[in-house]
Coordinates of C-alpha atoms in Angstrom, one line a residue:
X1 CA -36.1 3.4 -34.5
X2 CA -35.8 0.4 -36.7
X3 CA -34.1 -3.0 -35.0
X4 CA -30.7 -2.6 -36.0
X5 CA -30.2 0.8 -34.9
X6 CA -31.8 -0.2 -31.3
X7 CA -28.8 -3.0 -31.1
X8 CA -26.2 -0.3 -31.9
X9 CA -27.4 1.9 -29.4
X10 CA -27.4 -1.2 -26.5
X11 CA -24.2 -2.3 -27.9
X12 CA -22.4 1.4 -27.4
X13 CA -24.2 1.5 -23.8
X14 CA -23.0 -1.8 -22.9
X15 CA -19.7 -1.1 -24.0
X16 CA -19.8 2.3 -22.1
X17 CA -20.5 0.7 -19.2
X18 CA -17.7 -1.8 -19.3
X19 CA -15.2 0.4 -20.0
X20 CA -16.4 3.1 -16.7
X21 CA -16.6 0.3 -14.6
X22 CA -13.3 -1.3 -15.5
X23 CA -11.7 2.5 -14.9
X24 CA -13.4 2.5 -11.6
X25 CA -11.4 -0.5 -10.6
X26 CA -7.9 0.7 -10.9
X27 CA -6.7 1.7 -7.3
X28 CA -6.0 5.3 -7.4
X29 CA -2.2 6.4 -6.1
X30 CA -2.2 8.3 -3.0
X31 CA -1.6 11.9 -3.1
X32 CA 1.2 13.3 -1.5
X33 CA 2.8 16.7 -1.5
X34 CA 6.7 16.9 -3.2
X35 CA 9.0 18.9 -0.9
X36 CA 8.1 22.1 -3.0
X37 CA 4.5 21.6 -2.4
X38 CA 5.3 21.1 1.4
X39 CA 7.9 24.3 1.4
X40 CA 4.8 26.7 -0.1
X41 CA 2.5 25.2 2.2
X42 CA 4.3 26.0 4.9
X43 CA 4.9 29.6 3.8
X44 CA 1.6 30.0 2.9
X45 CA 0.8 28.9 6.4
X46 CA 3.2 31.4 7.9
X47 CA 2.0 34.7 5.9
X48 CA -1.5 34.1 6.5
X49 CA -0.5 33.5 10.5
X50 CA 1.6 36.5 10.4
X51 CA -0.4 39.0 8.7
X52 CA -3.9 38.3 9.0
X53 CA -6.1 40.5 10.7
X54 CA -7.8 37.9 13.1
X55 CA -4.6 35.8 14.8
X56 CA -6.1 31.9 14.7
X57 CA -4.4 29.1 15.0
X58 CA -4.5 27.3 12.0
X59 CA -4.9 23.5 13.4
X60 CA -7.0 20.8 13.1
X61 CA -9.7 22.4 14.8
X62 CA -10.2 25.3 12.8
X63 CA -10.2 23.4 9.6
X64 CA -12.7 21.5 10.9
X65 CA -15.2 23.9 11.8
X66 CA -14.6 25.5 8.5
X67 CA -15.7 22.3 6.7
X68 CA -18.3 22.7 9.0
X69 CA -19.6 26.2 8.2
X70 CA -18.9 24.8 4.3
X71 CA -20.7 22.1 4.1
X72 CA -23.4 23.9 5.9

């Protein structure tokens, strides 16, 4: 690879590399669920309570030992 081509190549990483690191900067906006994301939840929630075949309660608990048993 002759000179000039090796400073292209350094030139594109470095500018690579300055633009991901400037995007990793910007603060990311909290996500939050609109009220129609909320409204499904909750019925989603309420079918799988109602008509599942094991009766769990769907808490902070459970979803943690699912995590759990995911991560595992």
């Amino acid at each position: 690879m002759n000179p000039r081509m090796r400073l292209f190549c350094r030139l594109g990483l470095l500018g690579l590399f300055v633009v991901c690191s400037a995007t990793a900067l910007e603060p990311l906006a909290p996500l939050t669920p609109d009220t129609e994301e909320r409204a499904s939840i909750r019925e989603i929630l309420h079918e799988l309570d109602k008509h599942h075949y094991r009766h769990l309660t769907l808490d902070d608990t459970f979803s943690s030992e699912l995590l759990d048993l995911y991560l595992k």
